[in-house]
Amino acid sequence: MTKVLVATEKPFSKVAVEGIKEITDAAGYELQLLEKYTEKSQLLEAVADADALIIRSDKVDAEVLDAAKNLKIVVRAGAGYDNIDLAAATAHNVVAMNTPGQNANSVAELVFGLLVYGVRNFFNGTSGTELKDKRLGLLAFGNVGRNVARIAKGFGMEVTAYDAFCPKEAIEQAGVKAAESQDELFETCDIVSLHIPATPETRQSINRQLVGKLKKGGILLNTARKEVIDEEGLIALLQERTDLKYITDIKPDADATFAELFPGRYFATPKKMGAQTAEANVNAGLAAARQIVDFIEKGVTRFQVNK
Ligand code: 3PG
């Protein structure tokens, strides 16, 4: 019997797990759950006889793939797949997929939760500012960026985007101003929201020089990945530019330093909350289960990321 393991250190909502089970039951597969695990050894043990694996930000490296002798497919229920060692997956003959767009609205809504919190001075009782008429910069314009742009218009914000991989025309078609470069985006915006993946090219690319271009009172908002930030550079900049704020849904490695040095100008969610809604869990979890069934039954590889 085909066995599907859902290994989620940060579990899906109950309704999402029930939906995944309906799909795997209908296909005649067995479903196993490994939730809130604390040790890698638990994952290594659970994956031993799994044919398919559904994960979130859970790390799938060569050791996990070595332990998963029957594994044919791993689906990251979400967008970013930097937690999967793609070369090792390919070497193990394992197809890796993501579920693009399925949790994008959830992340986009959190952007505004964090932004209102930020411009109202973390609700400390002092007068803050409004988002209306402020210029919001989106680095980049994928599924999350597009949803952020849609909501930003409702707030009456002016939206600019820069995306190295998306043509200017496509950005403008969505009613968003297209910046010519990252530098221009930071120079012209009051707030920059990061929506880039963690890749060798983007690693530590959000550095002192770039963020230093933000206008007076600027906010850097990160719902993407901690790896894209040059933490040392950002700390140095925040020391120099006491008008800037850093708000993030992904705790930096230097969280304690940020918190100590920049009270009132720094906020990090205790755990990544962007995709943590029942709707996003259902969308991404069920898409992952369907992609597994489609792959096993019909060989469909539409969302494969290790081609
Ligand atoms: C993603 O890449 O889809 C988001 O960062 C969500 O990650 P999570 O599943 O760990 O919440």
Coordinates of C-alpha atoms and ligand atoms in Angstrom, one line a residue:
M1 CA 0.0 0.0 0.0
T2 CA 1.3 3.5 -0.9
K3 CA 2.2 5.4 2.2
V4 CA 2.1 9.2 2.5
L5 CA 3.8 10.8 5.4
V6 CA 2.9 14.4 6.5
A7 CA 5.9 15.6 8.4
T8 CA 5.2 19.1 9.8
E9 CA 7.1 20.5 12.7
K10 CA 4.5 23.4 12.5
P11 CA 1.3 21.4 12.0
F12 CA -1.5 22.2 9.5
S13 CA -4.9 23.0 10.8
K14 CA -7.2 20.1 11.7
V15 CA -9.4 20.8 8.7
A16 CA -6.4 20.6 6.3
V17 CA -5.3 17.3 7.7
E18 CA -8.8 15.9 7.3
G19 CA -8.9 17.1 3.7
I20 CA -5.5 15.5 3.0
K21 CA -6.8 12.3 4.5
E22 CA -9.9 12.3 2.3
I23 CA -7.7 12.6 -0.8
T24 CA -5.3 9.8 0.3
D25 CA -8.1 7.6 1.4
A26 CA -9.9 8.0 -1.9
A27 CA -6.7 6.9 -3.7
G28 CA -6.4 3.9 -1.4
Y29 CA -3.2 5.2 0.3
E30 CA -2.2 5.0 3.9
L31 CA -1.6 8.4 5.7
Q32 CA 0.8 8.9 8.5
L33 CA 1.2 12.0 10.5
L34 CA 4.4 13.3 12.2
E35 CA 3.5 16.6 13.8
K36 CA 5.4 19.0 16.1
Y37 CA 8.5 16.7 16.1
T38 CA 11.5 18.0 17.9
E39 CA 14.3 15.8 16.8
K40 CA 15.5 15.0 13.3
S41 CA 15.7 11.3 14.4
Q42 CA 11.9 11.2 14.6
L43 CA 11.7 12.3 10.9
L44 CA 14.4 9.8 9.9
E45 CA 12.4 7.0 11.5
A46 CA 9.0 8.1 10.2
V47 CA 10.2 8.5 6.6
A48 CA 11.7 5.0 6.4
D49 CA 8.8 3.3 4.6
A50 CA 7.1 6.4 3.1
D51 CA 6.5 6.5 -0.7
A52 CA 5.5 10.2 -0.6
L53 CA 6.2 13.0 1.8
I54 CA 4.4 16.3 2.4
I55 CA 6.3 18.9 4.3
R56 CA 6.2 22.7 5.1
S57 CA 9.5 24.3 6.1
D58 CA 10.8 21.0 7.3
K59 CA 14.3 20.2 6.1
V60 CA 14.8 17.4 3.6
D61 CA 18.5 16.8 3.1
A62 CA 20.6 13.9 1.9
E63 CA 20.4 12.2 5.3
V64 CA 16.6 12.2 5.2
L65 CA 16.6 11.0 1.6
D66 CA 19.0 8.3 2.5
A67 CA 16.7 7.1 5.3
A68 CA 13.6 7.2 2.9
K69 CA 14.3 4.1 1.0
N70 CA 10.9 4.0 -0.8
L71 CA 10.5 7.7 -1.4
K72 CA 9.4 8.8 -4.8
I73 CA 8.1 12.3 -4.3
V74 CA 8.3 15.1 -1.7
V75 CA 5.9 18.0 -1.9
R76 CA 6.7 21.2 -0.1
A77 CA 3.1 22.5 0.8
G78 CA 4.0 26.1 0.1
A79 CA 6.1 28.3 -2.1
G80 CA 9.7 28.4 -1.0
Y81 CA 11.6 25.1 -1.4
D82 CA 15.0 26.2 -0.1
N83 CA 14.5 23.6 2.7
I84 CA 14.8 20.7 0.2
D85 CA 18.3 19.6 -1.1
L86 CA 17.2 19.5 -4.7
A87 CA 20.5 17.9 -6.0
A88 CA 20.2 15.2 -3.3
A89 CA 16.6 14.6 -4.3
T90 CA 17.5 14.2 -7.9
A91 CA 20.4 11.9 -7.0
H92 CA 17.9 9.8 -5.0
N93 CA 15.5 9.7 -7.9
V94 CA 13.0 11.6 -5.9
V95 CA 10.7 14.2 -7.5
A96 CA 10.5 17.4 -5.5
M97 CA 7.5 19.8 -6.0
N98 CA 6.0 22.9 -4.4
T99 CA 2.5 24.3 -4.5
P100 CA 3.0 27.8 -5.8
G101 CA 0.4 30.4 -5.0
Q102 CA -1.6 28.3 -2.6
N103 CA -0.7 30.3 0.6
A104 CA 0.0 33.6 -1.1
N105 CA -3.0 35.5 0.1
S106 CA -2.4 34.4 3.7
V107 CA 1.2 35.8 3.6
A108 CA -0.1 39.0 1.9
E109 CA -2.7 39.6 4.6
L110 CA 0.0 39.2 7.3
V111 CA 2.0 41.9 5.5
F112 CA -0.7 44.4 6.3
G113 CA -1.2 43.1 9.9
L114 CA 2.5 43.8 10.5
L115 CA 2.5 47.1 8.6
V116 CA -0.3 48.6 10.6
Y117 CA 1.4 47.4 13.7
G118 CA 4.6 49.0 12.6
V119 CA 3.3 52.4 11.5
R120 CA 1.2 52.6 14.7
N121 CA 4.5 52.3 16.7
F122 CA 3.7 48.7 17.9
F123 CA 0.6 50.0 19.6
N124 CA 2.6 51.9 22.3
G125 CA 0.0 54.6 22.6
T126 CA 1.8 57.3 20.6
S127 CA 0.6 58.8 17.4
G128 CA 1.7 56.8 14.3
T129 CA 1.0 57.2 10.7
E130 CA -1.4 55.9 8.1
L131 CA -0.7 53.7 5.1
K132 CA -2.8 55.7 2.7
D133 CA -0.8 57.6 0.1
K134 CA 2.5 56.0 1.3
R135 CA 4.6 54.4 -1.4
L136 CA 5.0 50.6 -1.0
G137 CA 7.8 48.8 -2.8
L138 CA 7.5 45.2 -3.6
L139 CA 10.7 43.1 -4.2
A140 CA 9.5 40.9 -6.2
F141 CA 6.2 40.4 -8.1
G142 CA 5.3 36.7 -7.8
N143 CA 2.2 35.3 -6.2
V144 CA 2.7 37.0 -2.8
G145 CA 3.8 40.3 -4.3
R146 CA 0.7 40.4 -6.5
N147 CA -1.6 39.8 -3.6
V148 CA 0.1 42.4 -1.6
A149 CA -0.3 44.9 -4.4
R150 CA -4.1 44.1 -4.6
I151 CA -4.6 44.7 -0.9
A152 CA -2.3 47.8 -0.9
K153 CA -4.6 49.5 -3.4
G154 CA -7.5 49.1 -1.0
F155 CA -5.4 50.9 1.6
G156 CA -4.9 53.7 -0.9
M157 CA -1.2 53.1 -1.1
E158 CA 1.0 53.8 -4.2
V159 CA 2.6 50.6 -5.2
T160 CA 5.9 50.0 -7.0
A161 CA 7.5 46.7 -7.8
Y162 CA 10.8 45.4 -9.0
D163 CA 11.3 41.8 -10.2
A164 CA 14.4 40.7 -12.0
F165 CA 12.4 37.9 -13.6
C166 CA 9.1 39.6 -14.4
P167 CA 8.9 41.9 -17.4
K168 CA 8.0 45.6 -16.7
E169 CA 4.9 45.3 -18.9
A170 CA 3.5 42.5 -16.7
I171 CA 4.0 44.6 -13.6
E172 CA 2.4 47.7 -15.2
Q173 CA -0.5 45.6 -16.5
A174 CA -1.4 44.9 -12.9
G175 CA -1.6 48.6 -12.3
V176 CA 1.7 48.8 -10.4
K177 CA 4.6 51.1 -11.2
A178 CA 7.7 49.2 -12.3
A179 CA 11.0 50.2 -10.9
E180 CA 14.1 49.9 -13.1
S181 CA 16.2 48.4 -10.3
Q182 CA 16.4 47.3 -6.7
D183 CA 18.2 50.6 -5.9
E184 CA 15.4 52.6 -7.4
L185 CA 12.8 50.7 -5.5
F186 CA 14.5 51.4 -2.2
E187 CA 15.2 55.0 -3.1
T188 CA 11.6 55.8 -4.0
C189 CA 9.6 53.9 -1.4
D190 CA 8.5 54.5 2.2
I191 CA 8.2 50.8 2.9
V192 CA 9.8 47.9 1.1
S193 CA 8.3 44.4 1.5
L194 CA 10.4 41.5 0.5
H195 CA 9.0 38.6 -1.6
I196 CA 12.1 37.1 -3.0
P197 CA 13.1 33.4 -2.5
A198 CA 16.3 32.4 -0.8
T199 CA 18.7 31.4 -3.5
P200 CA 22.5 31.7 -3.9
E201 CA 21.9 35.0 -5.8
T202 CA 19.6 36.6 -3.2
R203 CA 21.5 35.4 0.0
Q204 CA 22.4 38.4 2.1
S205 CA 21.5 40.7 -0.9
I206 CA 19.4 43.0 1.4
N207 CA 22.4 44.8 2.8
R208 CA 23.4 48.1 4.4
Q209 CA 23.9 49.9 1.2
L210 CA 20.5 48.9 -0.3
V211 CA 18.3 49.4 2.8
G212 CA 20.2 52.7 3.5
K213 CA 18.5 54.1 0.4
L214 CA 15.1 54.0 2.1
K215 CA 13.4 57.4 2.7
K216 CA 13.4 58.9 6.2
G217 CA 11.1 56.9 8.5
G218 CA 11.3 53.9 6.2
I219 CA 10.3 50.4 7.0
L220 CA 11.8 47.1 5.8
L221 CA 9.3 44.3 6.0
N222 CA 10.4 40.7 5.6
T223 CA 7.9 37.9 5.1
A224 CA 10.3 36.0 2.8
R225 CA 13.4 34.4 4.3
K226 CA 15.9 35.4 6.9
E227 CA 18.7 34.3 4.6
V228 CA 18.2 37.2 2.2
I229 CA 19.2 39.7 4.9
D230 CA 22.8 40.7 5.6
E231 CA 22.1 40.8 9.4
E232 CA 25.4 42.5 10.3
G233 CA 24.9 45.2 7.7
L234 CA 21.3 45.8 8.8
I235 CA 22.3 46.1 12.5
A236 CA 25.0 48.6 11.5
L237 CA 22.5 50.6 9.4
L238 CA 19.8 50.6 12.1
Q239 CA 22.4 52.0 14.5
E240 CA 23.2 54.8 12.1
R241 CA 19.7 55.5 10.8
T242 CA 17.6 55.7 14.0
D243 CA 14.5 56.6 11.8
L244 CA 14.3 53.1 10.2
K245 CA 12.3 50.1 11.4
Y246 CA 12.7 46.4 10.6
I247 CA 9.7 44.1 10.9
T248 CA 9.9 40.4 10.1
D249 CA 8.0 37.2 10.1
I250 CA 11.2 35.2 10.2
K251 CA 13.3 35.6 13.3
P252 CA 16.9 36.6 12.3
D253 CA 19.8 34.6 13.7
A254 CA 20.7 37.8 15.6
D255 CA 17.1 38.2 17.0
A256 CA 18.4 38.9 20.5
T257 CA 20.7 41.6 19.3
F258 CA 18.0 43.3 17.2
A259 CA 15.6 43.2 20.1
E260 CA 18.1 44.6 22.5
L261 CA 19.5 47.4 20.3
F262 CA 16.3 48.5 18.6
P263 CA 13.3 48.5 21.0
G264 CA 10.4 50.2 19.3
R265 CA 12.0 49.8 15.8
Y266 CA 12.2 46.0 15.5
F267 CA 9.6 43.3 15.7
A268 CA 9.8 39.6 14.8
T269 CA 6.9 37.1 15.1
P270 CA 7.7 34.4 17.6
K271 CA 7.2 31.7 14.8
K272 CA 6.7 32.2 11.1
M273 CA 3.0 33.1 10.8
G274 CA 2.6 34.1 7.1
A275 CA 1.0 30.9 5.9
Q276 CA -0.5 29.9 9.2
T277 CA -4.2 30.2 8.4
A278 CA -6.8 27.4 8.0
E279 CA -7.4 28.6 4.4
A280 CA -3.7 28.5 3.4
N281 CA -3.2 25.1 5.1
V282 CA -6.2 23.7 3.2
N283 CA -5.1 25.2 -0.1
A284 CA -1.5 24.1 0.1
G285 CA -2.0 20.8 2.0
L286 CA -4.7 19.6 -0.3
A287 CA -2.8 20.7 -3.4
A288 CA 0.2 18.7 -2.1
A289 CA -1.9 15.6 -1.6
R290 CA -3.5 15.9 -5.1
Q291 CA -0.1 16.5 -6.7
I292 CA 1.1 13.3 -5.1
V293 CA -1.9 11.2 -6.3
D294 CA -1.6 12.7 -9.8
F295 CA 2.1 11.9 -9.9
I296 CA 1.8 8.4 -8.6
E297 CA -1.3 7.5 -10.6
K298 CA -0.5 9.4 -13.8
G299 CA 3.1 10.6 -13.7
V300 CA 2.1 14.3 -13.7
T301 CA 5.1 16.4 -12.8
R302 CA 3.7 19.9 -13.5
F303 CA 5.1 21.5 -10.3
Q304 CA 8.4 19.6 -10.2
V305 CA 11.2 21.9 -9.1
N306 CA 14.2 19.5 -9.5
K307 CA 13.9 19.0 -13.3
Ligands
3PG1 C1 6.3 29.4 2.0 O1 7.4 29.3 1.5 O2 5.3 28.8 1.5 C2 6.1 30.1 3.3 O3 7.2 30.7 3.8 C3 5.3 29.3 4.3 O4 6.1 28.5 5.1 P1 5.5 27.5 6.2 O5 4.8 26.4 5.5 O6 6.7 27.1 7.0 O7 4.6 28.3 7.1

